Amino acid sequence: MAGETIITVVGNLTDDPELKFTASGAAVANFTIASTPRTFDRQTNEWKDGDPLFLNCSVWRQVAENVAGSLQKGQRVIATGALRVRNYERQDGSRGTSVEMNVDEIGPSLRYATAQVTRIARSDSGGFGGGGAQGGSAPSTDAWGSAPAGNAGGQPSTSAWDTGAPSNGNPPF
């Protein structure tokens, strides 16, 4: 949608993502990211915490299931998505406003952690790379269109950088 405010936020999950399903079966995961800016005070020679931001987030469909199965309370994440403003009426009749984020992409921050990524089979639900009714051939479950060299049996490589080429101990470049 044109005119959306797209942001990236880095912070910690305040709780485990909550996975729910709509009446039509669409998955949605809701979670909150806490992000606190830090600045260095040269006078006191110390880091100071700013005002924390608690951003309510939601993510839909397969990504929601991936988030619920992969991320947990306290983990540092990087998320990007569109902000939306929601107006509501409180129980006392007063009006309120909240700013929330519809997450497009999310993953763990690797600043203080490591991660092992497991690729799942893609469905043709759209997104980057298209999908669906435009092509002339059947979709492939292999995102790159070919099997990796030297990796028989369809087993995942032990290294993300494994090209299947024999290693002589020298860098590949």
PDB file of C-alpha atoms in Angstrom:
ATOM      1  CA  MET A   1       0.000   0.000   0.000  1.00  0.00           C
ATOM      2  CA  ALA A   2       1.387   3.413  -0.918  1.00  0.00           C
ATOM      3  CA  GLY A   3       2.036   5.834   1.887  1.00  0.00           C
ATOM      4  CA  GLU A   4       2.766   3.230   4.563  1.00  0.00           C
ATOM      5  CA  THR A   5       5.282   4.073   7.246  1.00  0.00           C
ATOM      6  CA  ILE A   6       7.866   1.279   7.127  1.00  0.00           C
ATOM      7  CA  ILE A   7      10.234   0.941  10.084  1.00  0.00           C
ATOM      8  CA  THR A   8      12.824  -1.448  11.428  1.00  0.00           C
ATOM      9  CA  VAL A   9      12.968  -2.055  15.162  1.00  0.00           C
ATOM     10  CA  VAL A  10      15.576  -3.947  17.179  1.00  0.00           C
ATOM     11  CA  GLY A  11      14.609  -5.107  20.640  1.00  0.00           C
ATOM     12  CA  ASN A  12      13.687  -7.988  22.915  1.00  0.00           C
ATOM     13  CA  LEU A  13      10.492 -10.028  22.934  1.00  0.00           C
ATOM     14  CA  THR A  14       8.582  -9.341  26.150  1.00  0.00           C
ATOM     15  CA  ASP A  15       6.821 -12.728  26.017  1.00  0.00           C
ATOM     16  CA  ASP A  16       6.575 -15.800  23.804  1.00  0.00           C
ATOM     17  CA  PRO A  17       4.714 -15.047  20.553  1.00  0.00           C
ATOM     18  CA  GLU A  18       1.027 -15.969  20.845  1.00  0.00           C
ATOM     19  CA  LEU A  19      -0.188 -17.998  17.850  1.00  0.00           C
ATOM     20  CA  LYS A  20      -3.895 -17.894  16.987  1.00  0.00           C
ATOM     21  CA  PHE A  21      -5.985 -18.868  13.981  1.00  0.00           C
ATOM     22  CA  THR A  22      -8.819 -16.907  12.410  1.00  0.00           C
ATOM     23  CA  ALA A  23     -12.167 -18.529  11.618  1.00  0.00           C
ATOM     24  CA  SER A  24     -10.956 -18.993   8.041  1.00  0.00           C
ATOM     25  CA  GLY A  25      -7.809 -20.783   9.261  1.00  0.00           C
ATOM     26  CA  ALA A  26      -5.240 -18.005   8.745  1.00  0.00           C
ATOM     27  CA  ALA A  27      -2.463 -18.024  11.342  1.00  0.00           C
ATOM     28  CA  VAL A  28      -1.578 -14.828  13.221  1.00  0.00           C
ATOM     29  CA  ALA A  29       1.148 -14.401  15.829  1.00  0.00           C
ATOM     30  CA  ASN A  30       1.026 -11.474  18.239  1.00  0.00           C
ATOM     31  CA  PHE A  31       3.981 -10.313  20.313  1.00  0.00           C
ATOM     32  CA  THR A  32       5.553  -7.196  21.800  1.00  0.00           C
ATOM     33  CA  ILE A  33       9.054  -5.920  21.113  1.00  0.00           C
ATOM     34  CA  ALA A  34      10.698  -3.767  23.795  1.00  0.00           C
ATOM     35  CA  SER A  35      13.367  -1.390  22.529  1.00  0.00           C
ATOM     36  CA  THR A  36      15.282   1.009  24.757  1.00  0.00           C
ATOM     37  CA  PRO A  37      17.627   3.575  23.209  1.00  0.00           C
ATOM     38  CA  ARG A  38      20.986   4.040  24.933  1.00  0.00           C
ATOM     39  CA  THR A  39      23.145   7.134  24.765  1.00  0.00           C
ATOM     40  CA  PHE A  40      26.596   7.818  26.130  1.00  0.00           C
ATOM     41  CA  ASP A  41      26.821  10.687  28.626  1.00  0.00           C
ATOM     42  CA  ARG A  42      30.287  12.197  28.217  1.00  0.00           C
ATOM     43  CA  GLN A  43      30.009  14.162  31.462  1.00  0.00           C
ATOM     44  CA  THR A  44      29.485  11.079  33.634  1.00  0.00           C
ATOM     45  CA  ASN A  45      31.302   8.707  31.262  1.00  0.00           C
ATOM     46  CA  GLU A  46      28.339   6.276  31.463  1.00  0.00           C
ATOM     47  CA  TRP A  47      25.683   4.807  29.215  1.00  0.00           C
ATOM     48  CA  LYS A  48      22.153   6.036  29.971  1.00  0.00           C
ATOM     49  CA  ASP A  49      18.892   4.321  29.069  1.00  0.00           C
ATOM     50  CA  GLY A  50      16.288   6.389  27.253  1.00  0.00           C
ATOM     51  CA  ASP A  51      12.536   5.937  27.358  1.00  0.00           C
ATOM     52  CA  PRO A  52      11.568   2.378  26.377  1.00  0.00           C
ATOM     53  CA  LEU A  53       9.305   1.653  23.416  1.00  0.00           C
ATOM     54  CA  PHE A  54       6.911  -1.283  23.700  1.00  0.00           C
ATOM     55  CA  LEU A  55       5.655  -2.021  20.193  1.00  0.00           C
ATOM     56  CA  ASN A  56       2.726  -4.432  19.739  1.00  0.00           C
ATOM     57  CA  CYS A  57       3.322  -6.487  16.602  1.00  0.00           C
ATOM     58  CA  SER A  58       1.444  -9.005  14.497  1.00  0.00           C
ATOM     59  CA  VAL A  59       2.548 -11.271  11.685  1.00  0.00           C
ATOM     60  CA  TRP A  60       0.353 -13.455   9.489  1.00  0.00           C
ATOM     61  CA  ARG A  61       0.161 -16.822   7.724  1.00  0.00           C
ATOM     62  CA  GLN A  62       3.235 -19.057   7.430  1.00  0.00           C
ATOM     63  CA  VAL A  63       5.528 -16.409   8.902  1.00  0.00           C
ATOM     64  CA  ALA A  64       3.321 -16.405  12.020  1.00  0.00           C
ATOM     65  CA  GLU A  65       3.802 -20.139  12.441  1.00  0.00           C
ATOM     66  CA  ASN A  66       7.552 -19.779  11.859  1.00  0.00           C
ATOM     67  CA  VAL A  67       7.775 -17.005  14.470  1.00  0.00           C
ATOM     68  CA  ALA A  68       5.795 -18.986  17.055  1.00  0.00           C
ATOM     69  CA  GLY A  69       7.980 -22.044  16.497  1.00  0.00           C
ATOM     70  CA  SER A  70      11.290 -20.184  16.471  1.00  0.00           C
ATOM     71  CA  LEU A  71      11.272 -17.174  18.796  1.00  0.00           C
ATOM     72  CA  GLN A  72      10.902 -16.953  22.567  1.00  0.00           C
ATOM     73  CA  LYS A  73      10.589 -14.423  25.355  1.00  0.00           C
ATOM     74  CA  GLY A  74      13.752 -12.408  25.946  1.00  0.00           C
ATOM     75  CA  GLN A  75      15.289 -13.039  22.532  1.00  0.00           C
ATOM     76  CA  ARG A  76      16.707 -10.046  20.697  1.00  0.00           C
ATOM     77  CA  VAL A  77      15.018  -9.658  17.295  1.00  0.00           C
ATOM     78  CA  ILE A  78      15.140  -7.422  14.254  1.00  0.00           C
ATOM     79  CA  ALA A  79      11.746  -6.736  12.692  1.00  0.00           C
ATOM     80  CA  THR A  80      10.630  -4.595   9.795  1.00  0.00           C
ATOM     81  CA  GLY A  81       7.096  -3.737   8.832  1.00  0.00           C
ATOM     82  CA  ALA A  82       4.371  -1.148   8.409  1.00  0.00           C
ATOM     83  CA  LEU A  83       3.075   0.978  11.250  1.00  0.00           C
ATOM     84  CA  ARG A  84      -0.658   1.302  11.688  1.00  0.00           C
ATOM     85  CA  VAL A  85      -2.599   3.570  13.996  1.00  0.00           C
ATOM     86  CA  ARG A  86      -5.603   2.032  15.713  1.00  0.00           C
ATOM     87  CA  ASN A  87      -8.252   4.165  17.409  1.00  0.00           C
ATOM     88  CA  TYR A  88     -10.427   2.545  20.034  1.00  0.00           C
ATOM     89  CA  GLU A  89     -12.886   3.332  22.801  1.00  0.00           C
ATOM     90  CA  ARG A  90     -12.017   2.451  26.399  1.00  0.00           C
ATOM     91  CA  GLN A  91     -14.499   0.966  28.870  1.00  0.00           C
ATOM     92  CA  ASP A  92     -14.959   4.372  30.506  1.00  0.00           C
ATOM     93  CA  GLY A  93     -16.001   5.856  27.140  1.00  0.00           C
ATOM     94  CA  SER A  94     -12.806   7.819  26.487  1.00  0.00           C
ATOM     95  CA  ARG A  95     -10.994   7.394  23.197  1.00  0.00           C
ATOM     96  CA  GLY A  96      -7.538   5.900  22.870  1.00  0.00           C
ATOM     97  CA  THR A  97      -4.956   5.468  20.142  1.00  0.00           C
ATOM     98  CA  SER A  98      -2.297   2.807  19.742  1.00  0.00           C
ATOM     99  CA  VAL A  99       0.493   2.425  17.223  1.00  0.00           C
ATOM    100  CA  GLU A 100       1.136  -1.156  16.128  1.00  0.00           C
ATOM    101  CA  MET A 101       3.342  -2.842  13.554  1.00  0.00           C
ATOM    102  CA  ASN A 102       2.313  -5.334  10.875  1.00  0.00           C
ATOM    103  CA  VAL A 103       5.563  -7.278  10.566  1.00  0.00           C
ATOM    104  CA  ASP A 104       6.825  -8.185   7.096  1.00  0.00           C
ATOM    105  CA  GLU A 105      10.172  -9.706   8.081  1.00  0.00           C
ATOM    106  CA  ILE A 106      11.559 -10.799  11.463  1.00  0.00           C
ATOM    107  CA  GLY A 107      14.497 -12.775  12.709  1.00  0.00           C
ATOM    108  CA  PRO A 108      16.833 -13.187  15.634  1.00  0.00           C
ATOM    109  CA  SER A 109      19.593 -10.639  16.118  1.00  0.00           C
ATOM    110  CA  LEU A 110      22.982 -12.305  15.844  1.00  0.00           C
ATOM    111  CA  ARG A 111      24.766  -9.580  17.789  1.00  0.00           C
ATOM    112  CA  TYR A 112      24.837 -11.626  21.004  1.00  0.00           C
ATOM    113  CA  ALA A 113      23.641 -15.014  19.755  1.00  0.00           C
ATOM    114  CA  THR A 114      23.986 -17.611  17.035  1.00  0.00           C
ATOM    115  CA  ALA A 115      21.221 -19.232  15.030  1.00  0.00           C
ATOM    116  CA  GLN A 116      20.757 -22.299  12.897  1.00  0.00           C
ATOM    117  CA  VAL A 117      18.354 -21.711  10.022  1.00  0.00           C
ATOM    118  CA  THR A 118      16.167 -24.479   8.625  1.00  0.00           C
ATOM    119  CA  ARG A 119      14.547 -23.756   5.288  1.00  0.00           C
ATOM    120  CA  ILE A 120      10.950 -24.903   4.897  1.00  0.00           C
ATOM    121  CA  ALA A 121       9.180 -25.809   1.675  1.00  0.00           C
ATOM    122  CA  ARG A 122       7.579 -22.732   0.138  1.00  0.00           C
ATOM    123  CA  SER A 123       3.904 -22.500  -0.593  1.00  0.00           C
ATOM    124  CA  ASP A 124       2.718 -20.401  -3.503  1.00  0.00           C
ATOM    125  CA  SER A 125       1.180 -17.695  -1.359  1.00  0.00           C
ATOM    126  CA  GLY A 126       2.985 -14.814  -3.001  1.00  0.00           C
ATOM    127  CA  GLY A 127       5.537 -12.538  -1.444  1.00  0.00           C
ATOM    128  CA  PHE A 128       8.977 -11.812  -2.812  1.00  0.00           C
ATOM    129  CA  GLY A 129       9.782 -14.039  -5.736  1.00  0.00           C
ATOM    130  CA  GLY A 130       6.202 -14.117  -6.943  1.00  0.00           C
ATOM    131  CA  GLY A 131       4.463 -17.413  -6.706  1.00  0.00           C
ATOM    132  CA  GLY A 132       1.221 -18.670  -7.990  1.00  0.00           C
ATOM    133  CA  ALA A 133      -0.549 -18.289 -11.273  1.00  0.00           C
ATOM    134  CA  GLN A 134       1.933 -16.376 -13.409  1.00  0.00           C
ATOM    135  CA  GLY A 135       4.454 -18.997 -14.454  1.00  0.00           C
ATOM    136  CA  GLY A 136       4.093 -21.605 -17.149  1.00  0.00           C
ATOM    137  CA  SER A 137       5.584 -24.515 -15.254  1.00  0.00           C
ATOM    138  CA  ALA A 138       4.903 -26.212 -11.971  1.00  0.00           C
ATOM    139  CA  PRO A 139       6.577 -24.623  -8.974  1.00  0.00           C
ATOM    140  CA  SER A 140       9.665 -26.263  -7.584  1.00  0.00           C
ATOM    141  CA  THR A 141      10.333 -26.833  -3.900  1.00  0.00           C
ATOM    142  CA  ASP A 142      13.977 -25.919  -4.580  1.00  0.00           C
ATOM    143  CA  ALA A 143      14.201 -22.137  -4.351  1.00  0.00           C
ATOM    144  CA  TRP A 144      17.404 -22.055  -6.454  1.00  0.00           C
ATOM    145  CA  GLY A 145      16.160 -24.392  -9.192  1.00  0.00           C
ATOM    146  CA  SER A 146      18.869 -27.038  -8.824  1.00  0.00           C
ATOM    147  CA  ALA A 147      20.228 -29.501  -6.320  1.00  0.00           C
ATOM    148  CA  PRO A 148      23.415 -28.490  -4.529  1.00  0.00           C
ATOM    149  CA  ALA A 149      26.544 -30.103  -5.928  1.00  0.00           C
ATOM    150  CA  GLY A 150      27.897 -32.951  -3.852  1.00  0.00           C
ATOM    151  CA  ASN A 151      24.848 -33.192  -1.635  1.00  0.00           C
ATOM    152  CA  ALA A 152      23.144 -36.439  -2.517  1.00  0.00           C
ATOM    153  CA  GLY A 153      19.948 -37.631  -0.943  1.00  0.00           C
ATOM    154  CA  GLY A 154      18.449 -34.206  -0.421  1.00  0.00           C
ATOM    155  CA  GLN A 155      19.999 -33.850   3.038  1.00  0.00           C
ATOM    156  CA  PRO A 156      20.743 -30.321   4.206  1.00  0.00           C
ATOM    157  CA  SER A 157      24.320 -29.161   4.140  1.00  0.00           C
ATOM    158  CA  THR A 158      26.147 -28.913   7.442  1.00  0.00           C
ATOM    159  CA  SER A 159      27.378 -25.456   6.501  1.00  0.00           C
ATOM    160  CA  ALA A 160      25.575 -22.534   4.940  1.00  0.00           C
ATOM    161  CA  TRP A 161      28.735 -21.865   2.890  1.00  0.00           C
ATOM    162  CA  ASP A 162      29.120 -25.449   1.627  1.00  0.00           C
ATOM    163  CA  THR A 163      29.288 -25.292  -2.162  1.00  0.00           C
ATOM    164  CA  GLY A 164      29.891 -28.990  -2.618  1.00  0.00           C
ATOM    165  CA  ALA A 165      33.320 -28.297  -4.143  1.00  0.00           C
ATOM    166  CA  PRO A 166      36.244 -30.291  -2.761  1.00  0.00           C
ATOM    167  CA  SER A 167      38.153 -28.380  -0.110  1.00  0.00           C
ATOM    168  CA  ASN A 168      41.917 -28.083  -0.311  1.00  0.00           C
ATOM    169  CA  GLY A 169      42.091 -25.795   2.717  1.00  0.00           C
ATOM    170  CA  ASN A 170      42.408 -22.648   0.603  1.00  0.00           C
ATOM    171  CA  PRO A 171      39.759 -19.930   0.373  1.00  0.00           C
ATOM    172  CA  PRO A 172      37.483 -20.216  -2.679  1.00  0.00           C
ATOM    173  CA  PHE A 173      38.520 -16.807  -4.037  1.00  0.00           C
TER     174      PHE A 173
END
